[in-house]
XYZ file of C-alpha atoms in Angstrom:
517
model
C 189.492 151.780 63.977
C 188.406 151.926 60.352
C 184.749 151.068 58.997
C 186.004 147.695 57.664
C 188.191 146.301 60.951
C 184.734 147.457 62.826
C 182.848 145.193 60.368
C 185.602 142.345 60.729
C 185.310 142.545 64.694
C 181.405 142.690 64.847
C 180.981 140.026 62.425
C 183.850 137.655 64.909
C 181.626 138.811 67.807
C 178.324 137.234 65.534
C 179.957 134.633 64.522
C 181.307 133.542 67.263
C 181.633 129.740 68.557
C 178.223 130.225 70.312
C 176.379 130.526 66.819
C 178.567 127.555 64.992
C 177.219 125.523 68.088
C 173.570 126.658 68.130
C 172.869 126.446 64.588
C 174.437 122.524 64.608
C 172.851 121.577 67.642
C 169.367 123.004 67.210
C 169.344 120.969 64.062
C 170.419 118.193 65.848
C 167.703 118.847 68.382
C 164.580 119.365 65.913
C 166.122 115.805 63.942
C 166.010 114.073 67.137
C 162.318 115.920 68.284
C 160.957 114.872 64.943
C 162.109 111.475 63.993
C 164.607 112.704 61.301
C 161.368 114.049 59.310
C 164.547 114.926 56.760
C 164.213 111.403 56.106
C 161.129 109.842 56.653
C 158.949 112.466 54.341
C 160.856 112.790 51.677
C 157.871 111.291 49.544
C 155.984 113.796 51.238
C 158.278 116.314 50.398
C 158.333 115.486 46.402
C 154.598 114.791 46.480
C 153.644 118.883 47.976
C 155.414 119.749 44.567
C 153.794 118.099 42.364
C 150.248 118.429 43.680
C 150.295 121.633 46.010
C 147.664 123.659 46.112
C 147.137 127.376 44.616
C 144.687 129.756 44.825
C 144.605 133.800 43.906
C 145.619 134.749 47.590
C 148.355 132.607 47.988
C 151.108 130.561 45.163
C 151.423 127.154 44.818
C 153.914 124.762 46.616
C 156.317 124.825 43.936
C 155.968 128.870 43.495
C 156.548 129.079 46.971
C 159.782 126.536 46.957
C 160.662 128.446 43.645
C 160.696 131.695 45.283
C 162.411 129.944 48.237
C 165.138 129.167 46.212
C 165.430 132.153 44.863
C 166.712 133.599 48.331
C 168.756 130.457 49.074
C 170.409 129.625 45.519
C 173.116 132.783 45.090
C 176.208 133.992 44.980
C 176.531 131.757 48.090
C 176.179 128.812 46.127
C 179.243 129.996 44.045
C 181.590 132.699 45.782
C 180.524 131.733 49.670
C 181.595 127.433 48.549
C 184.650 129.157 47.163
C 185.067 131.405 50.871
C 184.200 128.014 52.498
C 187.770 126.312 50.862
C 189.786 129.128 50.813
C 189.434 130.093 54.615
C 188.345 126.449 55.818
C 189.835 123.946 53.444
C 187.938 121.248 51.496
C 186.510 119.945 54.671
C 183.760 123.238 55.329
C 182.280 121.141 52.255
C 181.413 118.606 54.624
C 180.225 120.773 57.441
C 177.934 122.725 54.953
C 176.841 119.303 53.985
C 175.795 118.441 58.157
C 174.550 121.783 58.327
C 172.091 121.178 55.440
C 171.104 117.784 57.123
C 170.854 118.850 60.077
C 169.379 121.933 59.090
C 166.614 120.931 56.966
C 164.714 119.725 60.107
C 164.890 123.272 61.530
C 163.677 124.702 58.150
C 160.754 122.780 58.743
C 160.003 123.644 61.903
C 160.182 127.151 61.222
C 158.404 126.843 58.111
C 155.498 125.090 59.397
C 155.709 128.235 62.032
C 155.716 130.079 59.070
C 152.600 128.983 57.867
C 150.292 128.671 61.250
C 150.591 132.229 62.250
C 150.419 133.955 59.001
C 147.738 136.380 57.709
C 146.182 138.255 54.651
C 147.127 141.112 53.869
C 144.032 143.495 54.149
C 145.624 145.942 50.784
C 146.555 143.095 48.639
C 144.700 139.904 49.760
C 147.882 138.323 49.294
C 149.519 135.847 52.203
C 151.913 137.401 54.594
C 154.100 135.789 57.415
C 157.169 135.082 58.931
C 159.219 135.313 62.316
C 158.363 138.313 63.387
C 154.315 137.080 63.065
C 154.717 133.909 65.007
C 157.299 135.599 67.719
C 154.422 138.031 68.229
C 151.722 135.920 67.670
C 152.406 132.299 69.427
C 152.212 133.554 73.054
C 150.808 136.475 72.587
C 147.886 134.884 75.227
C 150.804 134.690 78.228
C 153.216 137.639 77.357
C 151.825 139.771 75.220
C 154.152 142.734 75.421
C 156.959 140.066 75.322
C 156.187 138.783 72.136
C 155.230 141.966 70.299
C 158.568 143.221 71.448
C 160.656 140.262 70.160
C 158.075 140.274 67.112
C 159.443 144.087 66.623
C 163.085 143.565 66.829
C 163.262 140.724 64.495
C 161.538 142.417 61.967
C 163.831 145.802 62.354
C 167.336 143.492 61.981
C 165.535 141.469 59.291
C 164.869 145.031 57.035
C 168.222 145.794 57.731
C 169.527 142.925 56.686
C 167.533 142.308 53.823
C 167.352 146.021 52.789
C 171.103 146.709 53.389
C 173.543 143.894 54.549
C 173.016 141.316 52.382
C 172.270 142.480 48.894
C 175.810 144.038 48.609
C 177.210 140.804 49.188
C 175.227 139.894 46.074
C 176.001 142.776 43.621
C 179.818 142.333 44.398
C 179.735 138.488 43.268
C 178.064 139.325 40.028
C 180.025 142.271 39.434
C 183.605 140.330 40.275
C 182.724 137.684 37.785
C 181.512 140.121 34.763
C 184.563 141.947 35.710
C 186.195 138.504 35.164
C 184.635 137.082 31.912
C 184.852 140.543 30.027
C 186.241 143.642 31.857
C 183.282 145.066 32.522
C 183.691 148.472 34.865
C 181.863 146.909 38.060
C 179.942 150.743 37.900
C 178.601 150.208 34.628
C 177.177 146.389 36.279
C 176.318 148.443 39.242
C 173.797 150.676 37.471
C 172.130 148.034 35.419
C 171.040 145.750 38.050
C 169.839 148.801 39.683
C 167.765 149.741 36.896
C 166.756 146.263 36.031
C 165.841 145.370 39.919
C 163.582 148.674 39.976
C 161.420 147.035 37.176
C 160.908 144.206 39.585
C 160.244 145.632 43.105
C 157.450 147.513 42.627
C 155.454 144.326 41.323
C 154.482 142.501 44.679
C 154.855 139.251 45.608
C 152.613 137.336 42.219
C 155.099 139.090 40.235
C 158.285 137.856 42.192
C 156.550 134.430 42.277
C 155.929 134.349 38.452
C 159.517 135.449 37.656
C 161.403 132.854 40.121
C 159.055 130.063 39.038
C 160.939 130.495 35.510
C 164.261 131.575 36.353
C 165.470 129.582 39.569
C 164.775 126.182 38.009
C 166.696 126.807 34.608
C 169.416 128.059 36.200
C 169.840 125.720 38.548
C 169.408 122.957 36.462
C 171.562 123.973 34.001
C 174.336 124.769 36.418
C 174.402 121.217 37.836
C 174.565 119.974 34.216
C 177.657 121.693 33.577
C 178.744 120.663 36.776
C 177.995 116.511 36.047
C 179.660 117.094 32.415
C 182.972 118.648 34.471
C 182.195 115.347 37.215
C 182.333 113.147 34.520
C 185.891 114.918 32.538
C 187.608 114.435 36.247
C 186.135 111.560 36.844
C 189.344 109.689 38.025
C 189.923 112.687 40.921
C 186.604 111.649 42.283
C 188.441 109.497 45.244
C 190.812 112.640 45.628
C 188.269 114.867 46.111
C 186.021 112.384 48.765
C 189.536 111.941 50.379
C 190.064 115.762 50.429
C 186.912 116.589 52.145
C 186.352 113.886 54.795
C 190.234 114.029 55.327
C 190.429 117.320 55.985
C 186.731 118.242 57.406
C 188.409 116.015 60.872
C 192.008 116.891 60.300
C 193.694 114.048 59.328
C 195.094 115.765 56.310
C 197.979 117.136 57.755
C 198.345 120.243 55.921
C 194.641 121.092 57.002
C 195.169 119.708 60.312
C 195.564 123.334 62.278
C 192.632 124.423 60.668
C 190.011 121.871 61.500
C 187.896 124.228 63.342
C 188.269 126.593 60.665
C 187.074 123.892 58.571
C 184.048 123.287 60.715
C 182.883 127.645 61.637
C 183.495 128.148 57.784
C 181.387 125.165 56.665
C 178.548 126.063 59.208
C 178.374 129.590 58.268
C 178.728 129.650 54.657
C 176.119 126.711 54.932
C 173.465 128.765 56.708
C 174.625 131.687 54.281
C 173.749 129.414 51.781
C 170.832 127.262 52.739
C 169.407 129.500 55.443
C 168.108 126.846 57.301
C 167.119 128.588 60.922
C 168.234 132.062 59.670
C 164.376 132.955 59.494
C 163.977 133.663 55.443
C 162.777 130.552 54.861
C 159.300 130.868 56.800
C 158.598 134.358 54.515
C 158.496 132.279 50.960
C 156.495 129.657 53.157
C 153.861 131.825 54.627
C 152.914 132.507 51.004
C 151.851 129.465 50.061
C 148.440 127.995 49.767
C 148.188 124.906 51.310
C 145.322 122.702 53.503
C 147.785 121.891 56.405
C 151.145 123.795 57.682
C 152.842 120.902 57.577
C 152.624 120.369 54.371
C 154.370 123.419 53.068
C 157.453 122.790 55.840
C 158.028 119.798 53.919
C 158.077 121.627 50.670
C 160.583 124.340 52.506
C 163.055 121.441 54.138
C 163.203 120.025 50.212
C 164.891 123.283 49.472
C 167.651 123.015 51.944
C 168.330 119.865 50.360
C 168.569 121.375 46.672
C 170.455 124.170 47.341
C 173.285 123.026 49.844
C 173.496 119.169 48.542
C 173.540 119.722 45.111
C 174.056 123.435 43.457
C 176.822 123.512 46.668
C 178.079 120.295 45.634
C 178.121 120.851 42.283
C 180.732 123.996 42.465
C 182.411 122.116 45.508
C 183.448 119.387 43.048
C 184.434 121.922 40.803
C 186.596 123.713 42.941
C 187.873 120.557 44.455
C 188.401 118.280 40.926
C 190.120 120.596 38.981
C 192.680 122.040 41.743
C 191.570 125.243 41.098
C 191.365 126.792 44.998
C 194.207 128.117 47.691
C 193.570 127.525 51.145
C 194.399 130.986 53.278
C 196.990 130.653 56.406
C 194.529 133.554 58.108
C 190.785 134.791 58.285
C 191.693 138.237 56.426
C 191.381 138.795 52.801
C 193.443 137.519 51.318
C 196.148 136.418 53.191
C 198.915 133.859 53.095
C 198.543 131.354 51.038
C 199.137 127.691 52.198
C 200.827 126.579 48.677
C 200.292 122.899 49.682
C 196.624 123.588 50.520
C 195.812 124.772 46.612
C 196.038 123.181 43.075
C 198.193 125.869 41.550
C 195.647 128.422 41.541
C 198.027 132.021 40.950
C 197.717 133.613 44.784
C 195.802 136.839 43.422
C 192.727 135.337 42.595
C 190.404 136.549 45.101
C 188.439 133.770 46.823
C 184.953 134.191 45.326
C 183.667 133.376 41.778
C 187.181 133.564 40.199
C 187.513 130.145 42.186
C 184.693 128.270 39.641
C 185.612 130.167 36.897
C 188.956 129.320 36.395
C 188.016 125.542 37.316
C 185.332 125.469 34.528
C 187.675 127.073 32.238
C 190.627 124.233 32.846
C 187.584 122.102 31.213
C 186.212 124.475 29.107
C 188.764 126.957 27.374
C 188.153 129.768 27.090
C 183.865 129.318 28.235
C 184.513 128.998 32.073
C 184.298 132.463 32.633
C 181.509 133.638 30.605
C 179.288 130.893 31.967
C 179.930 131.795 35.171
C 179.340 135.075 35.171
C 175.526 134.088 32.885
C 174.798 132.354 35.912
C 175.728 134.368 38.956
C 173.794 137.167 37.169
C 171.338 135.270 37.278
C 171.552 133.594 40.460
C 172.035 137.487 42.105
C 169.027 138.551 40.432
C 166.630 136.385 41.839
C 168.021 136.448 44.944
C 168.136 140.484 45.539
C 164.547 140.288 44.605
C 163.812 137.545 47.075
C 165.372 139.600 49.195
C 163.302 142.411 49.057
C 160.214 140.585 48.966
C 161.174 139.443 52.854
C 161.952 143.073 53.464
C 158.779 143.846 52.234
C 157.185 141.569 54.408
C 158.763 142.287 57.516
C 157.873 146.278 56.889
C 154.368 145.013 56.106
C 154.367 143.424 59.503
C 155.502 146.826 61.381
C 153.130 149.286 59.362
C 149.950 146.826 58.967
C 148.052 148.706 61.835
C 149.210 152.084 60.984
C 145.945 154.354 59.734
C 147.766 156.958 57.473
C 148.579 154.159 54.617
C 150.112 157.098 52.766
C 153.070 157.221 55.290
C 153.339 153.552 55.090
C 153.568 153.139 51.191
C 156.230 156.268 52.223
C 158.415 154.032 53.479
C 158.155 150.845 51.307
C 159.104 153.765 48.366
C 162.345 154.333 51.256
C 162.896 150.852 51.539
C 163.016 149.965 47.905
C 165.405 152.730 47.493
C 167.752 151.624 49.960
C 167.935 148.090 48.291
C 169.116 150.079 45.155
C 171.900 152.130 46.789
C 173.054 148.870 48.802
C 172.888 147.098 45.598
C 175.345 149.832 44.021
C 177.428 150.211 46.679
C 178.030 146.292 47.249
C 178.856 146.340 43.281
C 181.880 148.349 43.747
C 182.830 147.954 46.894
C 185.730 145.200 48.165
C 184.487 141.330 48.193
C 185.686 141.603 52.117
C 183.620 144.697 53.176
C 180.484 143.098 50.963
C 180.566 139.260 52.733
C 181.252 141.284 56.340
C 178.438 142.970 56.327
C 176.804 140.259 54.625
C 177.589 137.529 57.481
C 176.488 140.181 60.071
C 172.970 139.980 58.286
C 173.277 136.403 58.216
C 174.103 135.883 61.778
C 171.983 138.221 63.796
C 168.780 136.869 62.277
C 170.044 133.559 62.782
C 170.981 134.289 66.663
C 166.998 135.683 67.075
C 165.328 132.968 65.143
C 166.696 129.901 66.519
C 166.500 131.168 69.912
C 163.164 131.802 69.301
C 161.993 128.432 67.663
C 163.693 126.948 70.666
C 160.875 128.028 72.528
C 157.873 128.327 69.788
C 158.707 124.970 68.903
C 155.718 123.026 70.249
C 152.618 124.421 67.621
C 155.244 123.359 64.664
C 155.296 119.603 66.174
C 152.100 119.700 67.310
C 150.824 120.383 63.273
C 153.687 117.190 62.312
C 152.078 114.705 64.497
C 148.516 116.109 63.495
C 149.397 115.697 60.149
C 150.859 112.170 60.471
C 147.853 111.165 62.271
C 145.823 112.349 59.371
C 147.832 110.197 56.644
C 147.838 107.299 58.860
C 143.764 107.474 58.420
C 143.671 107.505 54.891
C 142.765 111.613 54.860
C 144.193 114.547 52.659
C 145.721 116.445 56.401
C 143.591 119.810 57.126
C 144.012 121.870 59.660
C 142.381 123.388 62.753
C 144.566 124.870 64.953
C 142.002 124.608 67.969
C 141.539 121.035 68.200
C 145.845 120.978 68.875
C 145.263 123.396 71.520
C 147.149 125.844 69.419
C 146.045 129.451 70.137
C 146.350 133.062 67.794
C 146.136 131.388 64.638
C 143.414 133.160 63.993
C 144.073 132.794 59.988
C 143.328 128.780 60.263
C 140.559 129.109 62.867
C 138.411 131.369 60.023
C 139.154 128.946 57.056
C 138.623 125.891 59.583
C 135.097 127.507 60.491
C 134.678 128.352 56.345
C 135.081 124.791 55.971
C 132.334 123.677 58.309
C 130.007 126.402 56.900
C 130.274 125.192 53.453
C 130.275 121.550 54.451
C 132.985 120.872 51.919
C 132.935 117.366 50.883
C 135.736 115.476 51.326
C 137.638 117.468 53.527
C 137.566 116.325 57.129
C 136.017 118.967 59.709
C 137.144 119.539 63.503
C 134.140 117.992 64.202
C 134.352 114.941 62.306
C 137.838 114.070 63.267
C 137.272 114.911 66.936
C 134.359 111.768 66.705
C 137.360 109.744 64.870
């Protein structure tokens, strides 16, 4: 068996119909569990952004969303929409649209989780957290060696994947479509992300902040522009491309109608590729923040799903879609046989990826589809590789924070840095298929261990959402002590909570005061 068919029958083994289940009906679950928060707090969602807190430890709400986004808005927003339709039809639009609904109430929960267990980071005073902190640290009181074993292996597939799976998948999308605007060698692409990502790695987690605070909002915004311009040019397919999707995300579109559970596995998974809702990145960005109650910052982190799956997905979904400019494949291998009825006309040798968008834009644009394209992948890529790295970071930071020869552990961030470069380079000039296999097996092994493991962590997360409404219903600015919620080894909140009553800060509700409430 050769590397790639071992990739191709790992990654079926991942994701498997198991995984397509669990990540639809955990967010199913956590909508029910908390009233469709996905709903309800949107103000509260909105609000976080504009008035979160910051401090020199930790970045603001909008820093931490920013950088957030940086992970979540990629190549996936572009090449895995375009996977989506070619191996699922126009109907995985709609399943990446349930899985972002859906999902955004599992963001939060894991978010919130996020932010209750994290700590400081004793070298750089910054805020660290993440899955592997709460697995370890949430019932650490009952099963110690449990947790701090479940803690360990998250963090090990997490590095991996951060470090090795999924950046490739990056570097080949932004290499495709520079190959594709202007014949760029993907090598000579491959060596100056390398160098320009090497500039960026070494500066912690302020620096990352500071340069996705800039870069993630102009690029997104100016993609979706481009994207309402080409919305309103096609405006008369807009009924035709609603049809497509709902018709063939349930079949009844007969020439997607053998391929409605490919439709729904290919919407799911490019959706959690996408918005990572329950894959376990989310809760990194999160921990970061500086906010008065956990809560809080979930909200900020389930406003992200929405962004990046309902409208930067949406927006090259209806570009895709409008201008006919997609084939739908018979098969799962790449490529395969084309179903000609399934396409617009799109020639069969266009690998599905960001060729899809660019020759859509460029049927609007003549002659500028490509270019554009390939401007924003780059930067898209950029920000997310670094994102990446920054959760690699993390999770490393959470496996070497107790070691005493610090030498040996800034060792091995120097090793992990380098292996983001040589996956970066090798995913640059490597085949789209080998990239996005490895990339999905990332994906879906830290989605398998992180919604398993919310599943049963869940109860501090709700426990801080009904604390929280509570709070608002009084009139109060939410603060948190984990102690009067019964919530145990967040020792982080327990020291600012007994700061608080120190100080005597006015205005800011202590345990004592609302216990007397």
């Amino acid at each position: 068996m050769s590397f790639a068919d071992s990739i191709g029958t790992v990654n079926e083994l991942i994701w498997s119909i198991p995984l397509i289940a669990l990540c639809l009906l955990a967010g199913l679950y956590f909508s029910l569990r908390t009233g469709f928060l996905q709903v309800r707090h949107i103000p509260d969602m909105i609000a976080q952004l504009k008035k979160g807190e910051k401090s020199e430890d930790g970045t603001s709400s909008f820093q931490s969303l920013m950088m957030s986004l940086a992970g979540r808005v990629g190549v996936g927003n572009i090449a895995g929409v375009a996977t989506a339709i070619a191996f699922g039809g126009p109907g995985a639009v709609f399943w990446m649209w349930t899985s972002a609904f859906l999902g955004a109430a599992t963001s939060f929960i894991e978010c919130t989780l996020g932010q209750i267990y994290k700590e400081k980071d004793p070298d750089t005073g910054e805020y660290r957290g993440g899955p592997a902190y709460y697995f370890e640290k949430a019932y650490k009181h009952k099963a110690r060696g449990l947790s701090l074993a479940y803690g360990i292996l998250f963090a090990v597939v997490t590095i991996l994947a951060m470090s090795f799976f999924l950046p490739g998948v990056q570097a080949n999308g932004m290499a495709s479509a520079i190959d594709t605007a202007w014949g760029v060698p993907t090598w000579v692409t491959a060596i100056g992300l390398v160098i320009l990502l090497g500039f960026i790695v070494i500066g912690g987690v302020k620096r990352i902040a500071n340069f996705a605070v800039v870069v993630v909002p102009v690029m997104a915004l100016l993609y979706i522009l481009i994207a309402v311009i080409v919305f309103f040019v096609n405006f008369t397919e807009i009924p035709q491309v609603f049809g497509l999707i709902f018709g063939s995300a349930f079949g009844v579109q007969p020439v997607f109608g053998a391929i409605i559970g490919l439709a729904i596995k290919w919407g799911v998974q490019r959706g959690i590729y996408s918005n990572e809702a329950g894959q376990g990145t989310g809760p990194h960005a999160a921990a970061a923040a500086e906010v008065s109650h956990p809560a809080k910052q979930g909200f900020a982190q389930s406003f992200a799903v929405y962004v990046d799956t309902l409208l930067v997905c949406s927006a090259t979904a209806f570009t895709i879609i409008s201008t006919g400019m997609y084939n739908t494949f018979a098969g799962e291998v790449w490529p395969s046989d084309v179903i000609q009825e399934g396409g617009g006309g799109l020639s069969p040798d266009v690998e599905p990826g960001p060729g899809f968008v660019q020759q859509g834009l460029d049927s609007v644009f003549p002659g500028a589809g490509p270019t554009f394209i390939a401007v924003v992948v780059s930067f898209f890529v950029f920000t997310t590789i670094v994102a990446y790295y920054y959760m690699a970071e993390t999770n490393l930071n959470y496996l070497t924070r107790k070691m005493t020869n610090r030498l040996a552990a800034r060792a091995m961030q120097r090793a992990l840095q380098a292996l983001v470069l040589v996956s970066v380079a090798y995913g640059a000039v490597t085949t789209a298929g080998a990239a996005w296999g490895l990339g999905d097996i990332g994906v879906g092994s830290m989605a398998w261990l992180n919604i398993v493991g919310i599943l049963f962590l869940q109860g501090p997360a709700l426990k801080a959402l009904k604390d929280y409404r509570e709070q608002k219903k009084r009139g109060l600015d939410p603060q948190f002590d984990p102690r009067r919620l019964g919530i145990e080894n967040a020792t982080f909140w327990e020291d600012r909570a007994d700061g608080r009553l120190r100080s005597g800060a006015v205005g800011e509700p202590t345990a004592t005061q609302l216990d007397r409430d």
